Coordinates of C-alpha atoms in Angstrom, one line a residue:
A225 CA 12.5 -12.7 -14.0
Y226 CA 12.6 -15.6 -11.5
E227 CA 15.8 -17.4 -13.2
Y228 CA 17.4 -13.7 -13.5
L229 CA 17.3 -13.5 -9.7
I230 CA 18.9 -16.9 -9.3
M231 CA 21.6 -16.0 -11.5
K232 CA 22.2 -12.8 -9.9
N233 CA 22.6 -14.1 -6.6
S234 CA 24.4 -17.4 -7.2
G235 CA 26.2 -16.7 -10.6
K236 CA 24.5 -19.8 -11.9
H237 CA 22.1 -20.3 -14.7
I238 CA 19.2 -22.5 -13.7
D239 CA 16.5 -23.6 -15.9
V240 CA 13.4 -23.7 -13.6
S241 CA 10.5 -26.2 -14.3
R242 CA 7.6 -24.7 -16.2
L243 CA 5.4 -27.6 -15.5
F244 CA 6.0 -27.2 -11.5
I245 CA 5.1 -23.7 -11.6
Y246 CA 2.2 -24.4 -13.9
Y247 CA 0.7 -27.0 -11.8
N248 CA 0.8 -25.1 -8.6
A249 CA -0.3 -21.9 -9.9
R250 CA -3.6 -23.7 -11.1
L251 CA -4.1 -24.9 -7.5
K252 CA -4.4 -21.3 -6.5
D253 CA -7.2 -20.6 -9.1
P254 CA -10.7 -21.1 -8.2
R255 CA -11.5 -22.2 -11.8
Y256 CA -9.9 -25.5 -10.8
Q257 CA -11.4 -26.4 -7.6
N258 CA -13.1 -29.3 -9.1
G259 CA -10.0 -30.7 -11.0
L260 CA -7.2 -29.6 -13.2
W261 CA -7.1 -29.2 -16.9
D262 CA -5.0 -27.4 -19.4
G263 CA -7.0 -24.1 -19.2
G264 CA -4.2 -21.7 -18.7
V265 CA -3.4 -19.3 -15.6
S266 CA -2.9 -15.6 -14.8
L267 CA 0.4 -14.1 -13.7
S268 CA -0.9 -13.2 -10.5
R269 CA -1.7 -17.0 -9.7
G270 CA 1.8 -17.8 -10.9
V271 CA 3.5 -15.3 -8.6
T272 CA 1.4 -16.6 -5.6
A273 CA 2.4 -20.1 -6.2
L274 CA 6.1 -19.1 -6.4
E275 CA 5.6 -17.2 -3.1
E276 CA 4.3 -20.5 -1.4
F277 CA 5.9 -23.3 -3.0
G278 CA 9.2 -21.9 -4.8
C279 CA 10.2 -23.9 -7.9
C280 CA 12.5 -26.9 -8.6
K281 CA 14.8 -27.4 -11.7
E282 CA 13.5 -28.1 -15.0
S283 CA 16.0 -31.1 -15.0
L284 CA 14.4 -32.4 -11.8
Y285 CA 10.9 -32.1 -13.4
P286 CA 11.0 -31.6 -17.1
F287 CA 8.0 -30.5 -19.3
I288 CA 6.4 -33.9 -20.3
I289 CA 2.9 -33.1 -21.7
E290 CA 1.3 -36.3 -20.2
N291 CA 2.3 -34.9 -16.7
I292 CA 0.6 -31.5 -17.1
N293 CA -2.1 -32.3 -14.6
K294 CA -0.2 -34.6 -12.3
Q295 CA 1.2 -33.4 -9.0
P296 CA 5.0 -33.3 -9.0
P297 CA 7.1 -35.6 -6.6
A298 CA 7.8 -34.5 -3.1
V299 CA 11.4 -34.0 -3.9
C300 CA 10.2 -31.2 -6.2
Y301 CA 8.7 -29.4 -3.3
E302 CA 11.7 -29.9 -1.2
E303 CA 14.0 -28.1 -3.5
G304 CA 11.4 -25.5 -4.5
I305 CA 10.9 -24.2 -1.0
K306 CA 14.6 -23.0 -1.1
Y307 CA 13.7 -20.7 -4.0
R308 CA 10.5 -18.9 -2.9
I309 CA 9.6 -15.3 -4.0
V310 CA 9.8 -13.1 -0.8
D311 CA 9.5 -9.7 -2.7
S312 CA 7.3 -9.0 -5.8
M313 CA 5.0 -6.3 -7.2
P314 CA 2.7 -5.2 -10.1
I315 CA 4.1 -2.9 -12.6
T316 CA 1.5 -0.2 -13.9
V317 CA 1.2 -0.5 -17.8
N318 CA 2.9 2.6 -18.3
L319 CA 5.9 3.3 -20.5
N320 CA 8.2 5.2 -18.1
Q321 CA 7.5 2.6 -15.3
M322 CA 8.1 -0.2 -17.5
K323 CA 11.5 1.2 -18.6
A324 CA 12.2 2.1 -14.9
C325 CA 11.8 -1.4 -13.9
L326 CA 14.2 -2.7 -16.7
A327 CA 16.8 -0.1 -16.1
Q328 CA 17.0 -0.9 -12.4
E329 CA 18.0 -4.5 -13.7
F330 CA 14.3 -6.1 -12.9
P331 CA 12.9 -7.7 -16.0
F332 CA 9.1 -8.3 -15.6
A333 CA 6.4 -10.6 -16.9
F334 CA 3.4 -9.5 -18.8
A335 CA 0.3 -10.7 -20.6
L336 CA -0.1 -9.2 -24.0
A337 CA -3.1 -9.7 -26.3
T338 CA -1.6 -10.9 -29.6
Y339 CA -3.1 -10.9 -33.2
K340 CA -2.2 -12.9 -36.2
S341 CA 0.5 -10.3 -37.2
F342 CA 2.5 -11.4 -34.1
F343 CA 3.4 -14.5 -35.6
D344 CA 5.5 -12.4 -38.4
A345 CA 8.1 -12.1 -35.8
K346 CA 9.0 -15.8 -36.6
R347 CA 10.4 -14.9 -39.9
N348 CA 11.3 -11.3 -39.9
G349 CA 14.2 -11.2 -37.2
G350 CA 11.8 -11.0 -34.1
Y351 CA 10.3 -7.7 -34.8
V352 CA 6.5 -7.6 -33.9
P353 CA 4.3 -5.0 -35.9
M354 CA 1.7 -3.0 -34.4
P355 CA -1.6 -4.7 -34.8
N356 CA -4.2 -3.4 -37.5
L357 CA -7.4 -3.4 -35.7
N358 CA -9.2 -2.7 -38.9
D359 CA -8.4 -6.2 -40.5
E360 CA -7.0 -8.3 -37.5
Q361 CA -8.9 -10.4 -35.0
Q362 CA -7.3 -11.1 -31.7
N363 CA -5.7 -14.6 -31.6
T364 CA -7.8 -16.9 -29.9
K365 CA -5.3 -19.8 -29.2
H366 CA -2.7 -17.4 -27.6
G367 CA -5.0 -14.5 -26.9
M368 CA -3.4 -13.1 -23.8
H369 CA 0.1 -14.5 -24.0
A370 CA 2.6 -14.2 -21.1
M371 CA 6.1 -13.2 -22.0
L372 CA 9.3 -11.6 -20.4
A373 CA 10.5 -8.0 -20.9
V374 CA 14.3 -8.0 -20.5
G375 CA 15.2 -4.4 -21.9
Y376 CA 14.2 -1.7 -24.2
D377 CA 15.6 0.2 -27.3
D378 CA 14.6 4.0 -27.7
Y379 CA 16.2 4.0 -31.3
S380 CA 13.6 1.3 -32.4
Q381 CA 11.1 2.4 -30.0
S382 CA 10.6 -1.3 -28.8
F383 CA 11.0 -3.5 -25.8
I384 CA 13.3 -6.6 -25.8
V385 CA 11.2 -9.5 -25.1
R386 CA 12.0 -13.2 -24.3
N387 CA 9.2 -15.6 -25.6
S388 CA 8.8 -19.2 -24.5
W389 CA 8.6 -20.8 -28.0
G390 CA 12.3 -21.9 -28.4
E391 CA 15.3 -20.5 -29.8
T392 CA 14.2 -21.2 -33.4
W393 CA 11.3 -18.5 -33.1
G394 CA 12.0 -14.8 -33.8
D395 CA 15.5 -13.7 -33.0
R396 CA 16.7 -16.7 -31.1
G397 CA 13.8 -16.8 -28.9
Y398 CA 13.5 -13.3 -28.5
C399 CA 11.2 -10.6 -30.3
Y400 CA 11.1 -6.7 -30.2
I401 CA 7.7 -5.2 -29.4
P402 CA 6.6 -1.4 -30.1
Y403 CA 6.3 0.7 -27.3
D404 CA 2.7 1.8 -28.6
Y405 CA 2.0 -1.6 -28.4
M406 CA 3.2 -3.0 -25.2
A407 CA 2.7 0.0 -23.3
N408 CA -0.9 0.5 -24.2
G409 CA -3.5 -0.9 -21.6
Q410 CA -5.7 -1.8 -24.6
F411 CA -3.4 -4.5 -25.4
C412 CA -1.2 -5.3 -22.2
K413 CA -3.3 -6.1 -19.2
R414 CA -1.1 -7.1 -16.6
S415 CA 2.6 -6.9 -15.7
H416 CA 4.7 -8.2 -12.6
T417 CA 8.2 -8.2 -11.7
I418 CA 9.9 -10.4 -8.8
K419 CA 12.4 -8.5 -6.7
A420 CA 13.7 -11.2 -4.4
I421 CA 13.8 -14.8 -3.8
S422 CA 14.8 -16.9 -0.7
G423 CA 18.5 -16.1 -0.1
D424 CA 18.6 -13.4 -2.5
S425 CA 21.4 -10.9 -1.2
H426 CA 20.0 -8.3 -3.5
S427 CA 16.6 -7.9 -1.9
R428 CA 15.4 -5.0 0.0
L429 CA 17.2 -4.4 3.3
Q430 CA 16.0 -2.9 6.6
Q431 CA 18.4 -0.9 8.5
D432 CA 17.8 1.4 11.4
N433 CA 14.0 0.9 11.0
Q434 CA 14.3 2.4 7.4
Y435 CA 14.0 0.6 4.3
Y436 CA 17.1 0.5 1.8
D437 CA 17.3 -0.4 -1.5
P438 CA 20.3 -0.3 -3.9
Y439 CA 18.1 -0.2 -7.0
G440 CA 16.1 3.0 -6.1
W441 CA 12.8 1.5 -4.7
I442 CA 10.6 4.2 -3.4
P443 CA 9.7 3.0 0.1
D444 CA 6.5 5.0 0.3
N445 CA 3.0 3.6 1.1
N446 CA 1.4 5.8 -1.6
T447 CA 3.6 4.7 -4.4
N448 CA 4.1 1.4 -6.1
Y449 CA 6.6 2.1 -9.0
Y450 CA 10.1 2.7 -9.3
S451 CA 11.6 6.1 -9.4
E452 CA 11.0 7.6 -13.0
S453 CA 13.6 10.1 -12.5
N454 CA 16.6 7.8 -12.7
Y455 CA 15.0 4.9 -14.9
A456 CA 17.7 5.3 -17.8
D457 CA 21.2 6.5 -18.3
P458 CA 21.0 9.8 -20.5
S459 CA 23.9 8.5 -22.4
S460 CA 22.2 5.5 -23.7
S461 CA 19.1 4.7 -25.5
C462 CA 19.2 1.0 -25.1
N463 CA 19.0 -0.7 -22.0
S464 CA 18.8 -4.5 -21.3
Y465 CA 19.4 -6.4 -18.0
E466 CA 21.2 -9.3 -19.7
D467 CA 23.7 -6.8 -20.7
H468 CA 24.8 -6.9 -17.0
L469 CA 25.2 -10.6 -17.0
R470 CA 28.0 -10.7 -19.4

């Protein structure tokens, strides 16, 4: 989501530093107040860190496992501050709201409970089966696994998802997760989208004391979701934000 908004604003593809985000997100987590270790972090802590510190490029601070608990150099923070999150929101785990977010060109990060069958996607073209709770235990190593939803396909009744395990996994790094799996609060606990970063010309504008948003945001204090009435083009059953980048 973060890389997409940078691309949308600048036309450039930039790989952001995963280690920079992970380090700063843990600083925001009370569990690490006595020292850092590789114990994971929640989506909300990651967003909070991006709001304060932004993120530098992967080329400036690459993922070197030996540095996982070391503070990034000052130059990383100097670059990162240019790309801070200035507008974000949680997305309710609800099929229509999740699809609405994607149809309006905002990918979202989410945390999903994974099971042994999740790893079948590595060898079957990226398709993730619905977990069988009768004979499957939740995966302990990657229990609540964070991924990025980038689109959906009504024909296959699945979300198009980008994983973080490299292009040799699944369908060139992507997988397809059933609606019934991902839009189920039993399995998907959190989802969050980033609407704007520093200098993003596509962010919400305020004109004549009224909020204006070209993507259909509902400016109502009592709502925190995208309009469900126009989440999809009736003539299309497939929608992916990456289609708009080609």
